[in-house]
Every structure is written in C-alpha cells, then in structure tokens.
C-alpha cells in the first residue's frame, strides 16, 4: 500500500491580520504636520490596498503631540467602508468624548511596562493610567465602541533599560481584564531580538490567550521582521506595521519607525500567509505619504519594487 504523502507542518498560519499604524504612529513622529485632507487621502489609499484596520490618529493633548491635532476632522472625512475599522488613540475621558463625537467606533488605550516611560509619555504612573483606562474602556464599551490596548516598552525602555517580563505580563493582563479585545505588545524603541521577542510573547500568553495578542515592533536595529517571525511561531496572528517605515514615538528618544508594512507583506506573501493586502497598491500609498513629507519610503521592499518599476 502506498504511503500517505507527507505534509510538512508549517509553523505559520493561513492568515495574518495587519494593523496599519502609519497614519498615527508614523505621522506622530514626523517634524512636518500634514493637513487633514492629505491624512484622509493617505488613509483611503491604505484602505484601497486591502487593509481593514487603520489607526487614523490620536485624541491626545495637542501640546504633547501636535502632529495629531485635527484627528476629529480626519475621522469625519473618512468614507465608511464595510469591515474597515479606524481606531484612534485615547489617553483619558476627554479623548473618549472627542472620539465619540467624531464618530469613532474603535479606540486604543496605551499603557507601559516601564514606570519612567509612563510618566514621560502620559504624565501618570502605570497603576494610575490603568485605573483611568478601566474607566475609559467601560464607558467606550457601554457605547458599543471596541477597545484595543497597548503595552509599551515590552523589550526595553529608553530610560530604564531592561524591563521585567512579569511587568509586561501584568500590564497586558490588566488591559485584557478591563475588556480590551486585543493587546498589542510594543517594542517601542526597537531593541528586541528574535528569541527575546519569543520569550516575551510566551510569558504574556500565560496570562492573556495568544489569540488576543498582537505585536508592534519598531525597527531601530533592523530586527523587527525576525521578531515578527518568532511571534508568529508562538501563535500570534495580528501584526502592527507602518507603511514606508514611518514612525517612532515622540517620548522615546532615538526610536525609529515601525516595521514597514511593505516589508512585512513581502515576507508574509513569501511564506504563503494571506493578509488580503496588495503590495503594489500599498507601496503606492507609501510613496504618496512620503512624497507629501518630501522624502522616500524607508521600506526595503518598497525601494526594490520602485527600482523594478522604473
Ligand atoms: P497632562 O498635562 O497630565 O493632562 O497630560 P491634563 O489633564 O493636566 O491636561 C493638560 C492640558 O491638556 C489641558 O489643556 C487639557 O485640556 C488638555 P490646557 O488647560 O493646558 O489648555 N488635554 C487634552 N487635549 C486634547 N485631548 C485630550 C486631552 N487631555 C487633556 N485627550 C495627557 C496627560 C495624557 C493628556 C498627555 O500626556 C498626552 O496627551 N499624552 C499623549 C502622548 C502620546 O500621544 N504619545 C504617543 C503615543 S504612545 C506610542 O506611540 C507608543 C505606541 O505606539 C506603542 C509602542 O510603540 O510601544 C502606542
Ligand atoms: Mg509605536
């Protein structure tokens, strides 16, 4: 009798959801402020590429992050598309009220695993921010608004250096307990390497089911793609990225942009992992926004594609 053909088990899923954070994480760290109309066109182009979760901006204090002023206008100007979500960052009840008025259907709250970073970023302790977020999350959910949670500094802090995995796990757990449907684990300054990323995801998934975890890696040392690979092997199915490698954090000195969405997509396509996103349309959106900023995309895949199109 003939043997059954062997199928080699792959550690990768059939589908990965990409959360595009360029219009928020990317633009918040650019010196140049883009007008609301350009931000709207940028987001529409990202949606045309097939992205279904696109962070549209932040309802934070404009004296802390001036680049995100006018996020209400951006939200109001977006065309409704079935199945596409435009979350906005909200630091407090004031931000939630503004978000609701502007018609947001999803928000994100952002905590940190490092005390000093929490102070510098949101002028609050970790515990203080979590109790404030619990109030924000309850009020949002009462309005039928979905809540995502971030943990910053999961692989290192610009002020404190090493961050204990137990701190990352506990902050993620608190966000999950207050009703965040997904917890995004941020390597805010992009210092992690692949096996550290794996250990971090593994530690957090002892507290929060891996189906509710996302990864958010900045690419300061060029390790983000490798870190994503180990996170996928650990069962993560949601990855944040920023087209053209835009990004950084105004309160994390030296932090480079996020993993470029084009580079992530090129890797996923190569692994046979579907995402529903079209690389050429995505790369064109990246060229649109970097053109508006007066520079070229940082994504290696986007640069290579542009060279073949010349
Ligand atoms: P504060 O100074 O302690 O706040 O800042 P306050 O309540 O004392 O208010 C100060 C002023 O801000 C007042 O105005 C408020 O009205 C105003 P004034 O009376 O002085 O004219 N204000 C607001 N304005 C607009 N929208 C609001 C709002 N709240 C107060 N929601 C606060 C505390 C949280 C407001 C401030 O620290 C802040 O806005 N921080 C935001 C910082 C930020 O956006 N950082 C970047 C995002 S985090 C990130 O990038 C990491 C991530 O990507 C994951 C990763 O990579 O790891 C998510
Ligand atoms: Mg970030």
Tab-separated table of C-alpha atoms and ligand atoms in Angstrom:
chain	number	residue	atom	x	y	z
A	1	UNK	CA	0.000	0.000	0.000
A	2	UNK	CA	1.345	3.455	-0.954
A	3	UNK	CA	2.312	5.700	1.922
A	4	UNK	CA	0.278	8.827	2.513
A	5	UNK	CA	2.100	11.834	1.048
A	6	UNK	CA	3.898	13.622	3.847
A	7	UNK	CA	2.867	17.151	4.546
A	8	UNK	CA	5.484	19.208	6.261
A	9	UNK	CA	3.820	21.046	9.141
A	10	UNK	CA	4.451	24.776	8.884
A	11	UNK	CA	4.638	26.946	11.970
A	12	UNK	CA	2.850	29.738	10.088
A	13	UNK	CA	-0.869	30.466	9.894
A	14	UNK	CA	-3.028	30.729	6.754
A	15	UNK	CA	-3.940	34.321	7.529
A	16	UNK	CA	-2.410	37.232	9.435
A	17	UNK	CA	-4.215	40.483	10.122
A	18	UNK	CA	-2.079	43.553	9.548
A	19	UNK	CA	-2.917	46.592	11.684
A	20	UNK	CA	-1.674	49.654	9.819
A	21	UNK	CA	-0.405	52.291	12.231
A	22	UNK	CA	1.312	54.688	9.806
A	23	UNK	CA	-1.308	57.459	9.951
A	24	UNK	CA	-0.918	57.525	13.747
A	25	UNK	CA	2.395	56.098	14.932
A	26	UNK	CA	4.101	57.186	11.712
A	27	UNK	CA	2.843	60.722	11.390
A	28	UNK	CA	3.003	61.481	15.134
A	29	UNK	CA	6.770	61.468	14.892
A	30	UNK	CA	7.270	63.479	11.719
A	31	UNK	CA	8.560	67.032	12.109
A	32	UNK	CA	6.224	68.143	9.390
A	33	UNK	CA	2.482	68.242	10.128
A	34	UNK	CA	0.289	67.041	7.291
A	35	UNK	CA	-3.071	68.731	6.698
A	36	UNK	CA	-6.200	66.710	7.455
A	37	UNK	CA	-7.026	66.379	3.709
A	38	UNK	CA	-3.692	64.654	2.988
A	39	UNK	CA	-4.095	62.395	6.023
A	40	UNK	CA	-7.563	61.422	4.769
A	41	UNK	CA	-6.320	60.633	1.266
A	42	UNK	CA	-3.438	58.624	2.759
A	43	UNK	CA	-5.847	56.506	4.838
A	44	UNK	CA	-8.219	55.999	1.872
A	45	UNK	CA	-5.284	54.723	-0.199
A	46	UNK	CA	-4.337	52.295	2.592
A	47	UNK	CA	-7.922	51.002	2.657
A	48	UNK	CA	-7.801	50.649	-1.167
A	49	UNK	CA	-4.775	48.365	-0.647
A	50	UNK	CA	-6.981	45.993	1.383
A	51	UNK	CA	-6.040	46.961	4.939
A	52	UNK	CA	-9.012	46.564	7.261
A	53	UNK	CA	-7.664	48.152	10.467
A	54	UNK	CA	-6.014	51.521	10.013
A	55	UNK	CA	-5.167	53.682	13.014
A	56	UNK	CA	-6.396	57.106	11.978
A	57	UNK	CA	-4.801	59.319	14.650
A	58	UNK	CA	-4.862	60.251	18.334
A	59	UNK	CA	-7.160	62.344	20.507
A	60	UNK	CA	-4.374	63.428	22.844
A	61	UNK	CA	-3.230	66.813	24.048
A	62	UNK	CA	-2.002	68.845	21.032
A	63	UNK	CA	0.659	70.385	23.222
A	64	UNK	CA	2.080	66.885	23.773
A	65	UNK	CA	1.718	65.619	20.163
A	66	UNK	CA	0.908	68.482	17.786
A	67	UNK	CA	1.107	66.239	14.713
A	68	UNK	CA	-2.124	64.528	15.765
A	69	UNK	CA	-4.186	67.730	16.058
A	70	UNK	CA	-7.242	67.653	13.796
A	71	UNK	CA	-7.769	63.906	14.175
A	72	UNK	CA	-11.516	64.617	14.577
A	73	UNK	CA	-11.507	66.173	11.097
A	74	UNK	CA	-9.659	63.172	9.709
A	75	UNK	CA	-12.197	60.761	11.217
A	76	UNK	CA	-15.125	62.811	9.975
A	77	UNK	CA	-13.677	62.896	6.437
A	78	UNK	CA	-13.214	59.137	6.010
A	79	UNK	CA	-15.564	57.230	3.732
A	80	UNK	CA	-17.405	54.439	5.546
A	81	UNK	CA	-16.351	51.022	4.254
A	82	UNK	CA	-17.950	47.805	5.443
A	83	UNK	CA	-15.489	45.767	7.509
A	84	UNK	CA	-12.875	48.519	7.823
A	85	UNK	CA	-12.042	49.939	11.253
A	86	UNK	CA	-10.282	53.251	12.025
A	87	UNK	CA	-9.178	53.164	15.679
A	88	UNK	CA	-7.851	56.277	17.408
A	89	UNK	CA	-5.630	56.562	20.476
A	90	UNK	CA	-7.356	57.921	23.577
A	91	UNK	CA	-5.483	58.757	26.824
A	92	UNK	CA	-8.409	59.793	29.054
A	93	UNK	CA	-12.150	60.530	29.257
A	94	UNK	CA	-11.682	63.820	27.428
A	95	UNK	CA	-10.172	61.904	24.494
A	96	UNK	CA	-13.010	59.387	24.570
A	97	UNK	CA	-15.643	62.127	24.491
A	98	UNK	CA	-13.914	63.713	21.475
A	99	UNK	CA	-13.662	60.300	19.805
A	100	UNK	CA	-17.344	59.555	20.291
A	101	UNK	CA	-18.331	62.981	18.965
A	102	UNK	CA	-16.190	62.392	15.878
A	103	UNK	CA	-17.925	59.047	15.267
A	104	UNK	CA	-15.084	56.663	16.241
A	105	UNK	CA	-16.157	53.031	16.525
A	106	UNK	CA	-12.868	51.816	17.966
A	107	UNK	CA	-10.320	53.312	20.340
A	108	UNK	CA	-6.941	52.257	21.709
A	109	UNK	CA	-5.615	52.949	25.191
A	110	UNK	CA	-1.873	52.893	25.763
A	111	UNK	CA	-0.076	51.823	28.923
A	112	UNK	CA	3.569	50.970	29.524
A	113	UNK	CA	5.546	48.302	31.340
A	114	UNK	CA	8.079	50.920	32.472
A	115	UNK	CA	7.279	53.500	35.159
A	116	UNK	CA	9.562	56.221	33.756
A	117	UNK	CA	8.218	55.836	30.224
A	118	UNK	CA	4.654	56.010	31.558
A	119	UNK	CA	5.467	59.315	33.280
A	120	UNK	CA	7.166	60.800	30.230
A	121	UNK	CA	4.511	59.665	27.785
A	122	UNK	CA	1.255	60.248	29.653
A	123	UNK	CA	2.279	62.026	32.859
A	124	UNK	CA	0.927	59.227	35.025
A	125	UNK	CA	2.054	56.121	36.901
A	126	UNK	CA	1.347	52.691	35.442
A	127	UNK	CA	-1.260	51.996	38.138
A	128	UNK	CA	-2.825	55.443	37.725
A	129	UNK	CA	-3.084	55.020	33.963
A	130	UNK	CA	-4.617	51.565	34.285
A	131	UNK	CA	-7.362	52.769	36.615
A	132	UNK	CA	-8.066	55.679	34.247
A	133	UNK	CA	-8.161	53.292	31.278
A	134	UNK	CA	-10.553	50.967	33.105
A	135	UNK	CA	-12.989	53.878	33.327
A	136	UNK	CA	-12.414	54.835	29.668
A	137	UNK	CA	-12.813	51.217	28.482
A	138	UNK	CA	-16.051	50.725	30.434
A	139	UNK	CA	-17.536	53.949	29.041
A	140	UNK	CA	-16.440	53.094	25.491
A	141	UNK	CA	-17.828	49.582	25.645
A	142	UNK	CA	-21.139	50.908	27.007
A	143	UNK	CA	-21.365	52.875	23.726
A	144	UNK	CA	-20.548	49.768	21.684
A	145	UNK	CA	-17.046	51.050	20.886
A	146	UNK	CA	-14.308	48.407	20.683
A	147	UNK	CA	-11.190	48.936	22.807
A	148	UNK	CA	-7.661	47.832	21.953
A	149	UNK	CA	-4.807	48.084	24.456
A	150	UNK	CA	-1.107	48.756	24.023
A	151	UNK	CA	1.769	47.838	26.282
A	152	UNK	CA	4.873	49.917	25.535
A	153	UNK	CA	8.473	49.053	26.405
A	154	UNK	CA	7.916	45.287	26.297
A	155	UNK	CA	11.508	44.636	25.219
A	156	UNK	CA	13.266	47.615	26.752
A	157	UNK	CA	12.814	51.180	27.929
A	158	UNK	CA	14.659	54.272	26.707
A	159	UNK	CA	15.015	55.454	30.328
A	160	UNK	CA	15.219	52.262	32.419
A	161	UNK	CA	16.866	49.771	30.041
A	162	UNK	CA	15.780	46.169	30.755
A	163	UNK	CA	12.097	45.657	31.521
A	164	UNK	CA	10.942	42.656	33.562
A	165	UNK	CA	8.693	40.194	31.703
A	166	UNK	CA	6.467	39.983	34.761
A	167	UNK	CA	5.713	43.712	34.411
A	168	UNK	CA	4.814	43.266	30.739
A	169	UNK	CA	2.592	40.294	31.574
A	170	UNK	CA	0.773	42.079	34.391
A	171	UNK	CA	0.063	45.264	32.402
A	172	UNK	CA	-1.177	43.180	29.453
A	173	UNK	CA	-3.343	41.167	31.847
A	174	UNK	CA	-4.886	44.293	33.364
A	175	UNK	CA	-5.750	45.671	29.920
A	176	UNK	CA	-7.315	42.351	28.965
A	177	UNK	CA	-9.304	42.192	32.214
A	178	UNK	CA	-10.770	45.658	31.612
A	179	UNK	CA	-12.189	44.492	28.264
A	180	UNK	CA	-9.542	45.255	25.636
A	181	UNK	CA	-10.301	42.753	22.877
A	182	UNK	CA	-6.670	42.750	21.770
A	183	UNK	CA	-3.392	43.669	23.443
A	184	UNK	CA	-0.613	44.963	21.219
A	185	UNK	CA	2.863	44.347	22.611
A	186	UNK	CA	5.128	47.240	21.677
A	187	UNK	CA	8.885	47.199	21.313
A	188	UNK	CA	8.720	50.976	21.443
A	189	UNK	CA	12.420	51.582	20.837
A	190	UNK	CA	13.084	48.546	18.652
A	191	UNK	CA	15.836	46.996	20.752
A	192	UNK	CA	14.489	43.422	20.901
A	193	UNK	CA	15.893	40.409	19.113
A	194	UNK	CA	14.106	37.278	17.925
A	195	UNK	CA	14.429	34.964	20.915
A	196	UNK	CA	13.725	37.788	23.380
A	197	UNK	CA	10.573	38.563	21.423
A	198	UNK	CA	9.589	34.880	21.567
A	199	UNK	CA	10.167	34.737	25.342
A	200	UNK	CA	8.142	37.913	25.852
A	201	UNK	CA	5.173	36.652	23.810
A	202	UNK	CA	5.342	33.309	25.603
A	203	UNK	CA	5.375	34.991	29.030
A	204	UNK	CA	2.403	37.210	28.194
A	205	UNK	CA	0.418	34.342	26.680
A	206	UNK	CA	0.492	32.606	30.080
A	207	UNK	CA	-1.784	35.453	31.235
A	208	UNK	CA	-3.620	36.570	28.036
A	209	UNK	CA	-4.665	33.980	25.413
A	210	UNK	CA	-2.412	34.330	22.380
A	211	UNK	CA	-5.481	34.785	20.130
A	212	UNK	CA	-5.868	38.194	21.823
A	213	UNK	CA	-2.277	39.316	21.314
A	214	UNK	CA	-0.716	41.458	18.602
A	215	UNK	CA	2.897	42.535	18.138
A	216	UNK	CA	4.103	46.055	17.416
A	217	UNK	CA	7.805	46.192	16.717
A	218	UNK	CA	9.789	49.306	15.904
A	219	UNK	CA	12.695	48.627	13.584
A	220	UNK	CA	15.520	50.678	15.109
A	221	UNK	CA	18.085	47.864	14.865
A	222	UNK	CA	16.570	46.131	11.822
A	223	UNK	CA	15.257	43.217	13.912
A	224	UNK	CA	11.514	43.745	13.631
A	225	UNK	CA	10.887	41.227	10.846
A	226	UNK	CA	12.829	38.491	12.648
A	227	UNK	CA	10.917	39.304	15.827
A	228	UNK	CA	7.608	39.003	13.974
A	229	UNK	CA	8.657	35.592	12.674
A	230	UNK	CA	9.207	34.200	16.172
A	231	UNK	CA	5.952	35.800	17.369
A	232	UNK	CA	4.098	34.034	14.520
A	233	UNK	CA	5.727	30.765	15.567
A	234	UNK	CA	4.343	31.380	19.057
A	235	UNK	CA	0.812	31.711	17.662
A	236	UNK	CA	0.420	35.478	17.209
A	237	UNK	CA	-1.901	36.274	14.298
A	238	UNK	CA	-2.043	40.090	14.346
A	239	UNK	CA	0.913	42.300	13.432
A	240	UNK	CA	1.136	46.100	13.536
A	241	UNK	CA	3.180	47.864	10.882
A	242	UNK	CA	3.597	51.260	9.344
A	243	UNK	CA	3.744	51.836	5.599
A	244	UNK	CA	7.071	53.184	4.341
A	245	UNK	CA	8.525	52.516	7.818
A	246	UNK	CA	7.124	55.809	9.096
A	247	UNK	CA	7.068	56.267	12.791
A	248	UNK	CA	8.584	56.432	16.197
A	249	UNK	CA	7.427	57.815	19.485
A	250	UNK	CA	7.907	61.448	20.468
A	251	UNK	CA	8.594	60.331	24.054
A	252	UNK	CA	11.108	57.601	23.152
A	253	UNK	CA	14.340	59.308	22.084
A	254	UNK	CA	16.131	57.503	19.277
A	255	UNK	CA	13.211	55.212	18.422
A	256	UNK	CA	12.969	54.588	14.708
A	257	UNK	CA	9.832	53.876	12.732
A	258	UNK	CA	7.723	50.759	12.934
A	259	UNK	CA	8.370	47.710	10.859
A	260	UNK	CA	7.492	48.796	7.306
A	261	UNK	CA	4.198	47.282	6.150
A	262	UNK	CA	5.618	46.595	2.677
A	263	UNK	CA	8.480	44.547	4.205
A	264	UNK	CA	6.062	42.617	6.428
A	265	UNK	CA	3.772	41.923	3.477
A	266	UNK	CA	6.640	40.769	1.257
A	267	UNK	CA	7.611	38.275	3.964
A	268	UNK	CA	4.026	37.065	4.522
A	269	UNK	CA	3.476	36.674	0.768
A	270	UNK	CA	6.716	34.678	0.581
A	271	UNK	CA	5.591	32.401	3.414
A	272	UNK	CA	2.243	31.829	1.683
A	273	UNK	CA	0.424	33.598	4.528
A	274	UNK	CA	-2.590	35.553	3.270
A	275	UNK	CA	-3.369	39.053	4.557
A	276	UNK	CA	-5.743	40.445	1.945
A	277	UNK	CA	-3.359	43.330	1.193
A	278	UNK	CA	-1.994	44.174	-2.256
A	279	UNK	CA	1.708	45.054	-2.202
A	280	UNK	CA	1.785	47.425	-5.179
A	281	UNK	CA	-1.231	49.463	-4.046
A	282	UNK	CA	0.245	49.585	-0.548
A	283	UNK	CA	3.636	50.732	-1.838
A	284	UNK	CA	1.905	53.469	-3.847
A	285	UNK	CA	0.220	54.691	-0.630
A	286	UNK	CA	3.666	54.780	0.980
A	287	UNK	CA	5.048	56.835	-1.925
A	288	UNK	CA	2.064	59.175	-1.648
A	289	UNK	CA	2.681	59.945	2.040
A	290	UNK	CA	6.472	60.154	1.835
A	291	UNK	CA	6.094	62.411	-1.221
A	292	UNK	CA	3.867	64.656	0.906
A	293	UNK	CA	6.622	64.678	3.541
A	294	UNK	CA	9.317	65.390	0.948
A	295	UNK	CA	11.228	62.119	1.183
A	296	UNK	CA	11.271	58.492	0.030
A	297	UNK	CA	9.976	55.297	1.736
A	298	UNK	CA	12.297	53.583	4.232
A	299	UNK	CA	10.907	50.156	3.345
A	300	UNK	CA	13.437	47.945	1.584
A	301	UNK	CA	10.666	46.109	-0.289
A	302	UNK	CA	9.188	49.425	-1.450
A	303	UNK	CA	12.605	50.590	-2.674
A	304	UNK	CA	13.178	47.326	-4.542
A	305	UNK	CA	9.716	47.478	-6.132
A	306	UNK	CA	10.236	51.079	-7.196
A	307	UNK	CA	13.518	50.073	-8.885
A	308	UNK	CA	11.746	47.355	-10.934
A	309	UNK	CA	9.035	49.807	-11.973
A	310	UNK	CA	11.467	52.463	-13.267
B	1	LIG	P1	-1.445	66.241	31.421
B	1	LIG	O1	-0.700	67.500	31.143
B	1	LIG	O2	-1.138	65.498	32.657
B	1	LIG	O3	-3.027	66.438	31.297
B	1	LIG	O4	-1.236	65.276	30.166
B	1	LIG	P2	-4.037	67.425	31.980
B	1	LIG	O5	-5.284	66.638	32.218
B	1	LIG	O6	-3.387	68.151	33.121
B	1	LIG	O7	-4.333	68.487	30.796
B	1	LIG	C1	-3.320	69.341	30.268
B	1	LIG	C2	-3.868	70.029	29.036
B	1	LIG	O8	-4.133	69.079	28.009
B	1	LIG	C3	-5.199	70.748	29.283
B	1	LIG	O9	-5.245	71.851	28.395
B	1	LIG	C4	-6.217	69.736	28.825
B	1	LIG	O10	-7.424	70.299	28.424
B	1	LIG	C5	-5.513	69.108	27.640
B	1	LIG	P3	-4.927	73.342	28.917
B	1	LIG	O11	-5.916	73.570	30.011
B	1	LIG	O12	-3.490	73.289	29.416
B	1	LIG	O13	-5.119	74.172	27.690
B	1	LIG	N1	-5.962	67.742	27.391
B	1	LIG	C6	-6.351	67.293	26.183
B	1	LIG	N2	-6.457	67.897	24.991
B	1	LIG	C7	-6.893	67.146	23.967
B	1	LIG	N3	-7.216	65.846	24.081
B	1	LIG	C8	-7.110	65.208	25.247
B	1	LIG	C9	-6.670	65.936	26.370
B	1	LIG	N4	-6.464	65.624	27.661
B	1	LIG	C10	-6.032	66.730	28.269
B	1	LIG	N5	-7.422	63.907	25.333
B	1	LIG	C11	-2.114	63.573	28.714
B	1	LIG	C12	-1.819	63.996	30.144
B	1	LIG	C13	-2.422	62.101	28.756
B	1	LIG	C14	-3.273	64.370	28.189
B	1	LIG	C15	-0.840	63.870	27.860
B	1	LIG	O14	0.265	63.312	28.485
B	1	LIG	C16	-0.916	63.308	26.468
B	1	LIG	O15	-1.726	63.739	25.654
B	1	LIG	N6	-0.063	62.320	26.136
B	1	LIG	C17	-0.105	61.667	24.830
B	1	LIG	C18	1.249	61.160	24.479
B	1	LIG	C19	1.196	60.404	23.170
B	1	LIG	O16	0.270	60.504	22.397
B	1	LIG	N7	2.282	59.632	22.907
B	1	LIG	C20	2.406	58.872	21.691
B	1	LIG	C21	1.517	57.682	21.653
B	1	LIG	S1	2.134	56.288	22.580
B	1	LIG	C22	3.155	55.436	21.474
B	1	LIG	O17	3.489	55.961	20.448
B	1	LIG	C23	3.545	54.018	21.770
B	1	LIG	C24	2.746	53.016	20.939
B	1	LIG	O18	2.963	53.203	19.554
B	1	LIG	C25	3.161	51.571	21.310
B	1	LIG	C26	4.657	51.331	21.262
B	1	LIG	O19	5.313	51.657	20.259
B	1	LIG	O20	5.145	50.754	22.239
B	1	LIG	C27	1.251	53.122	21.205
B	2	LIG	MG1	4.680	52.523	18.452
